[in-house]
C-alpha atoms as a printed R data frame, in Angstrom:
    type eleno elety resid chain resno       x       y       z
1   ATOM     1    CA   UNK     A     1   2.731 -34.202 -20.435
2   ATOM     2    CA   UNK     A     2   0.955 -33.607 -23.479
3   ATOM     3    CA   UNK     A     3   4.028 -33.316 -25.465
4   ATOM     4    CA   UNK     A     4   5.090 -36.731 -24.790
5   ATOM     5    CA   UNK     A     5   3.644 -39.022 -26.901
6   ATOM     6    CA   UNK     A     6   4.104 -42.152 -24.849
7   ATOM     7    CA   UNK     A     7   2.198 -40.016 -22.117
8   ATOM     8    CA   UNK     A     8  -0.770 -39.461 -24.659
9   ATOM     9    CA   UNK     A     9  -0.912 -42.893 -25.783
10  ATOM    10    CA   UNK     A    10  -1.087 -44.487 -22.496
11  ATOM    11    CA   UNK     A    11  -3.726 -42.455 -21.385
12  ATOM    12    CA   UNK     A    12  -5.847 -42.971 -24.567
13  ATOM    13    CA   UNK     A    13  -5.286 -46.821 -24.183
14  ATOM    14    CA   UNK     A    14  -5.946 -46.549 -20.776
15  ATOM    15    CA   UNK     A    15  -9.335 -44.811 -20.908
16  ATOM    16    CA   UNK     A    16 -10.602 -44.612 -24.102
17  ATOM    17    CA   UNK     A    17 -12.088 -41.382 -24.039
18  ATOM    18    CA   UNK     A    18 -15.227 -40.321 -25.808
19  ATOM    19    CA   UNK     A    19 -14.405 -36.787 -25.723
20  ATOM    20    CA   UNK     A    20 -11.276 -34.701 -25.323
21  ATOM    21    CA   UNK     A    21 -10.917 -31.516 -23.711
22  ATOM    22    CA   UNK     A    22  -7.308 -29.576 -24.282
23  ATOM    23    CA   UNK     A    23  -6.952 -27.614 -20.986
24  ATOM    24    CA   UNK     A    24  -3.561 -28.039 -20.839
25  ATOM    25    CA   UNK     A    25  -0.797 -25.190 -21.249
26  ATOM    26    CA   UNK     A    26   1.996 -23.330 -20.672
27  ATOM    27    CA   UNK     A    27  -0.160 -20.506 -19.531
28  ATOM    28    CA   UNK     A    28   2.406 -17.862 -17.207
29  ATOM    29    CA   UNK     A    29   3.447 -15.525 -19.462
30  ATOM    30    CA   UNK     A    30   6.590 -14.621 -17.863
31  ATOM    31    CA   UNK     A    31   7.535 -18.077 -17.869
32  ATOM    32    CA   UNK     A    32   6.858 -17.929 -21.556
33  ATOM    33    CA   UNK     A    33   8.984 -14.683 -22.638
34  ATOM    34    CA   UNK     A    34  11.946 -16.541 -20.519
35  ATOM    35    CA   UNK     A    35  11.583 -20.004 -22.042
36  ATOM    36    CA   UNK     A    36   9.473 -20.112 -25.214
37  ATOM    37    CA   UNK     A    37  10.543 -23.805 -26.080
38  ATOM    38    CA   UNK     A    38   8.366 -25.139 -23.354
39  ATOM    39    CA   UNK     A    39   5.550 -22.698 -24.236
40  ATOM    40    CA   UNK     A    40   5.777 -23.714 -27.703
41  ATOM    41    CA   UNK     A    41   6.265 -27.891 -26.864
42  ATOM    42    CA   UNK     A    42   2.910 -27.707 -24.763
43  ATOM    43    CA   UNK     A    43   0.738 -25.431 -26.696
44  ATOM    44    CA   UNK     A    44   1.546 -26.322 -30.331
45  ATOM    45    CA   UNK     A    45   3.339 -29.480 -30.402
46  ATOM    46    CA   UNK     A    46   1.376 -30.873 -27.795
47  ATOM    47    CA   UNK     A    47  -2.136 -29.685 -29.188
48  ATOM    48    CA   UNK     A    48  -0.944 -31.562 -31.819
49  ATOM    49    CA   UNK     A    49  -0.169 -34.349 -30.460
50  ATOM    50    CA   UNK     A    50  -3.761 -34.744 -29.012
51  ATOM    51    CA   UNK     A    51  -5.739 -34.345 -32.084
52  ATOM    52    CA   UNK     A    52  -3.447 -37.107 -33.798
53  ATOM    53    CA   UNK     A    53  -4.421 -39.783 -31.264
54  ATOM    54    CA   UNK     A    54  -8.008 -37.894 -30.966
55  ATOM    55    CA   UNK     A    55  -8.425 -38.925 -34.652
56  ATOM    56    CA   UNK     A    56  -7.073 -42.281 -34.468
57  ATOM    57    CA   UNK     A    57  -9.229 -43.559 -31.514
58  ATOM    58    CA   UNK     A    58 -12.576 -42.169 -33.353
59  ATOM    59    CA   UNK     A    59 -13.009 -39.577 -30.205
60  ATOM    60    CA   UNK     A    60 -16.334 -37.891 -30.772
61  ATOM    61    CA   UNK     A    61 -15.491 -34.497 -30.123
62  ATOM    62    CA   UNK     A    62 -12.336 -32.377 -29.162
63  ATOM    63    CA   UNK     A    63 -12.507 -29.209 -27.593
64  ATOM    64    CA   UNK     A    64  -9.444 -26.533 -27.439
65  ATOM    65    CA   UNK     A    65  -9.403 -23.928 -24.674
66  ATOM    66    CA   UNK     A    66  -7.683 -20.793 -26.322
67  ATOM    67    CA   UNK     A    67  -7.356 -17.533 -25.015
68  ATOM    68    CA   UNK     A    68  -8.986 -14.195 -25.821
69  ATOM    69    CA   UNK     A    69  -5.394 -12.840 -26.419
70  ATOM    70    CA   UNK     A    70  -4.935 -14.180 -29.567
71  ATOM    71    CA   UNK     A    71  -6.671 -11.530 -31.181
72  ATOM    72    CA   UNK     A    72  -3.689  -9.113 -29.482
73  ATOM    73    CA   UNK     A    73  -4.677  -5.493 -28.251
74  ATOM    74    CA   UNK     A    74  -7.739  -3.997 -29.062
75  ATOM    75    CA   UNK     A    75 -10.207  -0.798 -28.791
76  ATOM    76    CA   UNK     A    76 -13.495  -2.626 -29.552
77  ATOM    77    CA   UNK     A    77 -14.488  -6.188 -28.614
78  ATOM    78    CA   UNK     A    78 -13.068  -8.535 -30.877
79  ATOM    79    CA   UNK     A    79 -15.510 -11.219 -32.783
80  ATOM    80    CA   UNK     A    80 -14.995 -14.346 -33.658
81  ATOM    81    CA   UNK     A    81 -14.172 -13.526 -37.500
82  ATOM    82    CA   UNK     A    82 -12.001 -11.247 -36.661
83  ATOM    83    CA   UNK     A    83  -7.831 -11.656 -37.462
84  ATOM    84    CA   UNK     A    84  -5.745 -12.832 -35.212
85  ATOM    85    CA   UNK     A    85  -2.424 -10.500 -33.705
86  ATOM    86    CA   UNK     A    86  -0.826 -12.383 -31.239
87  ATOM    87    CA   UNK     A    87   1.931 -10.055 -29.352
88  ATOM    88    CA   UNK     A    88   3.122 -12.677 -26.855
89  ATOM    89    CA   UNK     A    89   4.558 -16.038 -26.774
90  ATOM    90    CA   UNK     A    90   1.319 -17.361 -25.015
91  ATOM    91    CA   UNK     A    91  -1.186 -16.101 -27.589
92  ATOM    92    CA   UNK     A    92   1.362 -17.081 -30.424
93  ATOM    93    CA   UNK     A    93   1.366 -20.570 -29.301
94  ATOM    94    CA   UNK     A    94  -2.424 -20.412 -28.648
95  ATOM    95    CA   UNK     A    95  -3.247 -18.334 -31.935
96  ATOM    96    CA   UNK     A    96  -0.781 -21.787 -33.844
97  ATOM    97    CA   UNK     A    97  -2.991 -24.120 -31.515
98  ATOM    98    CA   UNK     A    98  -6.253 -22.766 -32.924
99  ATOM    99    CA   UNK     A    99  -5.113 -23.536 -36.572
100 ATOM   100    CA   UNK     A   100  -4.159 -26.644 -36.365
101 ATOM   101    CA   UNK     A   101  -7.624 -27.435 -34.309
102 ATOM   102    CA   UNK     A   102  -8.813 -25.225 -37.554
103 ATOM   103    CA   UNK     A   103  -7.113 -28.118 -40.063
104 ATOM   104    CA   UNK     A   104  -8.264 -30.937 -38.463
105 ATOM   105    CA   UNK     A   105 -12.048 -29.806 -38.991
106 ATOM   106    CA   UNK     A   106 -10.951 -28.756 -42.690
107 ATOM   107    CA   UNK     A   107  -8.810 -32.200 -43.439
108 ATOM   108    CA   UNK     A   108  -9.819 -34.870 -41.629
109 ATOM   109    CA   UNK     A   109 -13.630 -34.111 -40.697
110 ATOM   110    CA   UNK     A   110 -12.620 -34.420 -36.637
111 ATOM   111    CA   UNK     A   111 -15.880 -33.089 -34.743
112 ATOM   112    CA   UNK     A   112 -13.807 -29.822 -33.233
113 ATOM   113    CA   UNK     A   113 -15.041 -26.241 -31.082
114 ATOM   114    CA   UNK     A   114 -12.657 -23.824 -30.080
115 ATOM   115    CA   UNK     A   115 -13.010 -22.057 -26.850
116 ATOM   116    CA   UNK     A   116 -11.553 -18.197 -26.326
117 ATOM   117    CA   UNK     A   117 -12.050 -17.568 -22.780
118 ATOM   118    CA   UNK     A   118 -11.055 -14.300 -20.784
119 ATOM   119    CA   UNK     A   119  -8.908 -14.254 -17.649
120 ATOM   120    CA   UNK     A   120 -10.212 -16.706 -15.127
121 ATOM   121    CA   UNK     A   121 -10.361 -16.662 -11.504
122 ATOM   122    CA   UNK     A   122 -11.849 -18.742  -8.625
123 ATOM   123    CA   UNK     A   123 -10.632 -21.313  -6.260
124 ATOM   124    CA   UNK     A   124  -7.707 -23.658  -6.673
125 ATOM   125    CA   UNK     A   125  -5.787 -20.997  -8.796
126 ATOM   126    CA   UNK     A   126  -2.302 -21.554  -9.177
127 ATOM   127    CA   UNK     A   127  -0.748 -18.930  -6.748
128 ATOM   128    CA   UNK     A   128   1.596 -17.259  -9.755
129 ATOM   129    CA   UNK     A   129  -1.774 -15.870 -11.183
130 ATOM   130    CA   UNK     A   130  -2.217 -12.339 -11.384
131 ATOM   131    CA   UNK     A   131  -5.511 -12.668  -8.884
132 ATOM   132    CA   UNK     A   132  -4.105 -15.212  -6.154
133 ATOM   133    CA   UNK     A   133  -0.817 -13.759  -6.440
134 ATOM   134    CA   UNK     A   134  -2.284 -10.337  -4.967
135 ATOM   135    CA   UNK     A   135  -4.227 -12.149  -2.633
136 ATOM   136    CA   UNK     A   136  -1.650 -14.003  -0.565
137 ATOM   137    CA   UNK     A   137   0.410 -10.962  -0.763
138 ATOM   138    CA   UNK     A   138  -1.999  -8.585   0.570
139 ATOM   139    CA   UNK     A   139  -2.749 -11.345   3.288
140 ATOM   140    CA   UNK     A   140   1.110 -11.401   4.298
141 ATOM   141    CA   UNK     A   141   1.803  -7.972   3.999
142 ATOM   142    CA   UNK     A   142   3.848  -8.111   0.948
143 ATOM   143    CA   UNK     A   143   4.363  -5.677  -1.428
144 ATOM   144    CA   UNK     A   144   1.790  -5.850  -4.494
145 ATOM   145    CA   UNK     A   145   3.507  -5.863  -7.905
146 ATOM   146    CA   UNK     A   146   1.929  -4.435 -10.667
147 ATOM   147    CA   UNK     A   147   3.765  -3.914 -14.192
148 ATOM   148    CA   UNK     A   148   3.671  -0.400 -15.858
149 ATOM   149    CA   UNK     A   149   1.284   1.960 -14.648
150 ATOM   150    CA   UNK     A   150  -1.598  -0.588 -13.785
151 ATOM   151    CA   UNK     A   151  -3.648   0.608 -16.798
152 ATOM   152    CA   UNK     A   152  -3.689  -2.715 -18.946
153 ATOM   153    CA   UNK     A   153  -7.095  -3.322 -19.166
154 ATOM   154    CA   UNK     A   154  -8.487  -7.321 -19.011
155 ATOM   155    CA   UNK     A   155 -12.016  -9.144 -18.629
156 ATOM   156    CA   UNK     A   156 -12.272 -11.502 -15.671
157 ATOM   157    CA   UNK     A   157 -14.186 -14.887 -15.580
158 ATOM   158    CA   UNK     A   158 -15.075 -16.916 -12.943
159 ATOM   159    CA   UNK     A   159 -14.012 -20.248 -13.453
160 ATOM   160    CA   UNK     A   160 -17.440 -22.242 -12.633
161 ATOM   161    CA   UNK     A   161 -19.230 -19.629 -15.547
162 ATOM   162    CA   UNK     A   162 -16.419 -21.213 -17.768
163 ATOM   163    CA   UNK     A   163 -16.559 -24.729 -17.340
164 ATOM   164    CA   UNK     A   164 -20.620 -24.129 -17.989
165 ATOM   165    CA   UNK     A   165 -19.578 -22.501 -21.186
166 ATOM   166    CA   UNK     A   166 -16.920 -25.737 -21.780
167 ATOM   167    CA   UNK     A   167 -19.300 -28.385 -21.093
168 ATOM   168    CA   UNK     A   168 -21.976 -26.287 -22.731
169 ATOM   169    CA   UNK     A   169 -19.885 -25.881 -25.917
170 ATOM   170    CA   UNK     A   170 -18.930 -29.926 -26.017
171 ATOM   171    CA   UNK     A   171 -22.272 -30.958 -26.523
172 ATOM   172    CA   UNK     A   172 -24.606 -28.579 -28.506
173 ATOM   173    CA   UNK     A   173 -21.320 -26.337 -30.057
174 ATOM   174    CA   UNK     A   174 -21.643 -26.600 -34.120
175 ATOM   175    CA   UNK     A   175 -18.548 -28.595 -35.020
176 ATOM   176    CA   UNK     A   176 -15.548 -25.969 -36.520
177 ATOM   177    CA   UNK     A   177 -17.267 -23.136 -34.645
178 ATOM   178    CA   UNK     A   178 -15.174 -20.863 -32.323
179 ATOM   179    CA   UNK     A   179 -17.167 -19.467 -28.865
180 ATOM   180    CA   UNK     A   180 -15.786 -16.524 -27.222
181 ATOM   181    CA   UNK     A   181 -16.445 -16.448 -24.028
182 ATOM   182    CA   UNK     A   182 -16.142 -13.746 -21.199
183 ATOM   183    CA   UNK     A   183 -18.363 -11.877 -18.626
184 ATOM   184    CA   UNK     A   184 -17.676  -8.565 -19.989
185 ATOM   185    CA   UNK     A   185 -16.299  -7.372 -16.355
186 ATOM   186    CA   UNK     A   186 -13.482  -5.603 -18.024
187 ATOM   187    CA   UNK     A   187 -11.198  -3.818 -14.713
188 ATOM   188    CA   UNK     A   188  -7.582  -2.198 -14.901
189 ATOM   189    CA   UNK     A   189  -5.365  -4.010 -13.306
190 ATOM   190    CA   UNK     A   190  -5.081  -1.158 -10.593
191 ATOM   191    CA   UNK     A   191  -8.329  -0.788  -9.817
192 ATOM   192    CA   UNK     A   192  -8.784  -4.671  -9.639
193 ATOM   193    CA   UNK     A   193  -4.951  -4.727  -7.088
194 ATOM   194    CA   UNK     A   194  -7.081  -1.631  -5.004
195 ATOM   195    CA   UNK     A   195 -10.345  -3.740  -4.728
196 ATOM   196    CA   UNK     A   196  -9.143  -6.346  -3.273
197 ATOM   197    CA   UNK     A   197  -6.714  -4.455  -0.746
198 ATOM   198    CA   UNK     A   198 -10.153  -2.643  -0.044
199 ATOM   199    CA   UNK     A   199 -11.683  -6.223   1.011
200 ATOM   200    CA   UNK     A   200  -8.735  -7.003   3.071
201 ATOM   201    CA   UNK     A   201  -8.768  -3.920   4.764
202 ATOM   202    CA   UNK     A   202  -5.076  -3.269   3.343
203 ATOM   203    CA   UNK     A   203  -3.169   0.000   2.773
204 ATOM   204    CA   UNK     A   204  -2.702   0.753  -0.814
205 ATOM   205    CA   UNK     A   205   1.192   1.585   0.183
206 ATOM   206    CA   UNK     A   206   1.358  -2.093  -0.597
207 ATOM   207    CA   UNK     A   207   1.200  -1.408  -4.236
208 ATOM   208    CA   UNK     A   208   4.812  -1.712  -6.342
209 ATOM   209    CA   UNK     A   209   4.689  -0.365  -9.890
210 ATOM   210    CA   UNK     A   210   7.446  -2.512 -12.041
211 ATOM   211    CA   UNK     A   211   8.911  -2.214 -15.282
212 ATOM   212    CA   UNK     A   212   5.928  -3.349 -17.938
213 ATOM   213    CA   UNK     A   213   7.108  -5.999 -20.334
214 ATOM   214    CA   UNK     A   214   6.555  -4.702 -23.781
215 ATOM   215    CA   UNK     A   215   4.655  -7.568 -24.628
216 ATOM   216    CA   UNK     A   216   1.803  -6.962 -22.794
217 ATOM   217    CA   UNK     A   217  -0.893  -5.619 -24.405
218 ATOM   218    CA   UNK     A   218  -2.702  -2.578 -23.566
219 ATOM   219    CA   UNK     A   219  -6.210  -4.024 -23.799
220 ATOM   220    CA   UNK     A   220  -8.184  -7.521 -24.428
221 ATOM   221    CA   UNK     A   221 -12.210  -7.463 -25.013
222 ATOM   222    CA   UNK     A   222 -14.080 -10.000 -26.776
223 ATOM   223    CA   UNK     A   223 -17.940  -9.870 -27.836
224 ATOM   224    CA   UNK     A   224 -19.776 -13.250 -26.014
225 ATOM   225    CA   UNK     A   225 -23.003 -12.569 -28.327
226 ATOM   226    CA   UNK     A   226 -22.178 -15.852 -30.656
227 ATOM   227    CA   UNK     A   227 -22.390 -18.561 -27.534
228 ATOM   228    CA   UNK     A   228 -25.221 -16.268 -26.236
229 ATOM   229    CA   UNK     A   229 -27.613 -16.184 -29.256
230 ATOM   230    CA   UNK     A   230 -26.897 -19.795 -30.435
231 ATOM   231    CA   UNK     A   231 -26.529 -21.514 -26.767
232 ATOM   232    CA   UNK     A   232 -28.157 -19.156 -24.411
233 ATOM   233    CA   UNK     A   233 -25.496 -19.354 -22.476
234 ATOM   234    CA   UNK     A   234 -24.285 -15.817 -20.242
235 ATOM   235    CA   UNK     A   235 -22.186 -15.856 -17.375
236 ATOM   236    CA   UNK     A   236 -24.062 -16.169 -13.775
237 ATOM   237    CA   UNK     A   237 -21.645 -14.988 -11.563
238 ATOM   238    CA   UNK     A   238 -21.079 -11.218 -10.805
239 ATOM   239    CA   UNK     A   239 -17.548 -10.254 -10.275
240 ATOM   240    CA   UNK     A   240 -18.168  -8.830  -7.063
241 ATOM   241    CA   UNK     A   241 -19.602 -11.522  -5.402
242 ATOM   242    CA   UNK     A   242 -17.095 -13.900  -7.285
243 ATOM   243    CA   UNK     A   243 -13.910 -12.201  -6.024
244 ATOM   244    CA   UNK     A   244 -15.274 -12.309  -2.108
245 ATOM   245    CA   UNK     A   245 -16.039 -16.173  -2.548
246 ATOM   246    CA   UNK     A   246 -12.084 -16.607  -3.918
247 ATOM   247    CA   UNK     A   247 -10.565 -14.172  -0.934
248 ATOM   248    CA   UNK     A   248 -12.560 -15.930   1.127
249 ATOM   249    CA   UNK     A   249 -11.315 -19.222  -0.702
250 ATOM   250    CA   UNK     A   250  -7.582 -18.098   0.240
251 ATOM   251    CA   UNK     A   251  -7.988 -16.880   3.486
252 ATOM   252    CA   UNK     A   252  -9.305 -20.310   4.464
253 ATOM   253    CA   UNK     A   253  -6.915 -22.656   2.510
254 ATOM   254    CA   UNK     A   254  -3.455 -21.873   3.622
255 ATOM   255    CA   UNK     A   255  -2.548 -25.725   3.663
256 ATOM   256    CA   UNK     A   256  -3.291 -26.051   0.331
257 ATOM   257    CA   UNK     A   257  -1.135 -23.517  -0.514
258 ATOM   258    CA   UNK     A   258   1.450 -24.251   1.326
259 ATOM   259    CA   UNK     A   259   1.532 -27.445  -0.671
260 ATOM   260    CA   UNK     A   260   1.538 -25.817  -3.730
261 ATOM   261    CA   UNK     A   261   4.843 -23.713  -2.710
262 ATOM   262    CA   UNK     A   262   6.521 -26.973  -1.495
263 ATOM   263    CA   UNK     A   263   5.637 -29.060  -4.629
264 ATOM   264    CA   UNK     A   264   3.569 -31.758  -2.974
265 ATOM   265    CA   UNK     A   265   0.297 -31.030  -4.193
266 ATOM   266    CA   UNK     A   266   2.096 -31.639  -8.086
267 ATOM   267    CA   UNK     A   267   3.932 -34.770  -6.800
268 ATOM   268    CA   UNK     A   268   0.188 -36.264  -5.875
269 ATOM   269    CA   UNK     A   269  -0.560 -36.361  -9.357
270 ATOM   270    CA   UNK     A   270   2.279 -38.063 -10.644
């Protein structure tokens, strides 16, 4: 738990680490709008938390994977410069997260990048996200739920292109610099829930429109030409063949997943 500080200090003594890279978050956004004190302990306080004992052991570099919601809704693909207008409790606590990463490079001289990524998918999702979720419905037969009218618009990422762009950014980012990153595969959320009822061979009766939480924003887009022009790197992966691989990836891993829904793949790690 990143929020604990005995947690963080054990594992610091423990290892040592060179480098640090904050994955860690309260990332459902649901979850979020029903509890915001555990959104807020992991994504602030424990961001926090990280870069105190980063700075203290002399790590070399710390990375922060944000979120291209922090900029909020938008009609053009948001830059790097641009302001920040978070309109849920996830991008508020990542939007807080990327200031203090923003301090530490401005007060104490800690070697920092900042990471806004797009929606990710691939293998080993948690079933609760939006992709997997429609997945292992589709596969059982379930209804599909889809909040407001299916219109909200978002980019998708396959994970492996991200941790590229991660590992990428760690050792050739320019210290303080932020890196969007996304592969500019921008779907509604309709037409995404009807693609992959088309690869299953599934009847789009299985689709359930539900009441939109105002919160959700209409609309995120970022512009990748930053980490492009000063690290060549792109994304590889083309959404279509990226979505068959995780189907595929699901169809084929049912005991894993039934692990997940039992709680024993999360008791292996404690």
């Amino acid at each position: 738990d990143i929020a604990d500080s005995k947690d963080v200090k054990n594992v610091f003594e423990e290892y040592n680490p060179e480098f640090v890279i904050n994955l860690a978050a309260e990332s459902n956004e649901d979850k979020s709008i029903l509890n915001p004190d555990v959104s807020i302990q992991t994504n602030i306080l424990g961001t926090q938390k990280l870069l105190n004992y980063a700075r203290e052991n002399n790590v070399e570099k710390f990375v922060h994977a944000s979120s291209y919601s922090v900029y909020g809704t938008t009609k053009h693909r948001n830059k790097e410069t641009d302001a920040l207008n978070p309109n849920t409790q996830f991008a508020a606590g990542k939007a807080s997260a990327d200031f203090l990463v923003r301090v530490a490079y401005e007060s104490y001289g800690q070697r920092v990048n900042i990471i806004r990524s797009s929606n990710n998918y691939g293998r080993f999702q948690f079933p609760d996200k939006f992709i997997p979720a429609m997945i292992l419905n589709a596969l059982d037969n379930q209804e599909l739920p889809v909040h407001g009218d299916g219109k909200n618009i978002r980019d998708w990422l396959h994970i492996d292109d991200h941790c590229r762009a991660i590992d990428l950014v760690l050792h050739k980012g320019r210290p303080g610099e932020i890196y969007n990153v996304a592969s500019n595969k921008e779907l509604e959320n309709i037409d995404l829930v009807e693609y992959i009822l088309d690869k299953l061979n599934c009847s789009k009766n299985l689709v359930r429109f539900i009441l939109n939480h105002p919160e959700y924003d209409q609309k995120y887009s970022v512009d990748i030409s930053k980490i492009r022009n000063e690290l060549g790197w792109v994304p590889k992966i083309k959404f279509e063949t990226g979505i068959e691989q995780t189907i595929d990836w699901y169809k084929d891993n049912s005991e894993w997943i039934s692990e997940i829904a039992s709680g024993e793949y999360l008791k292996n790690f404690k």
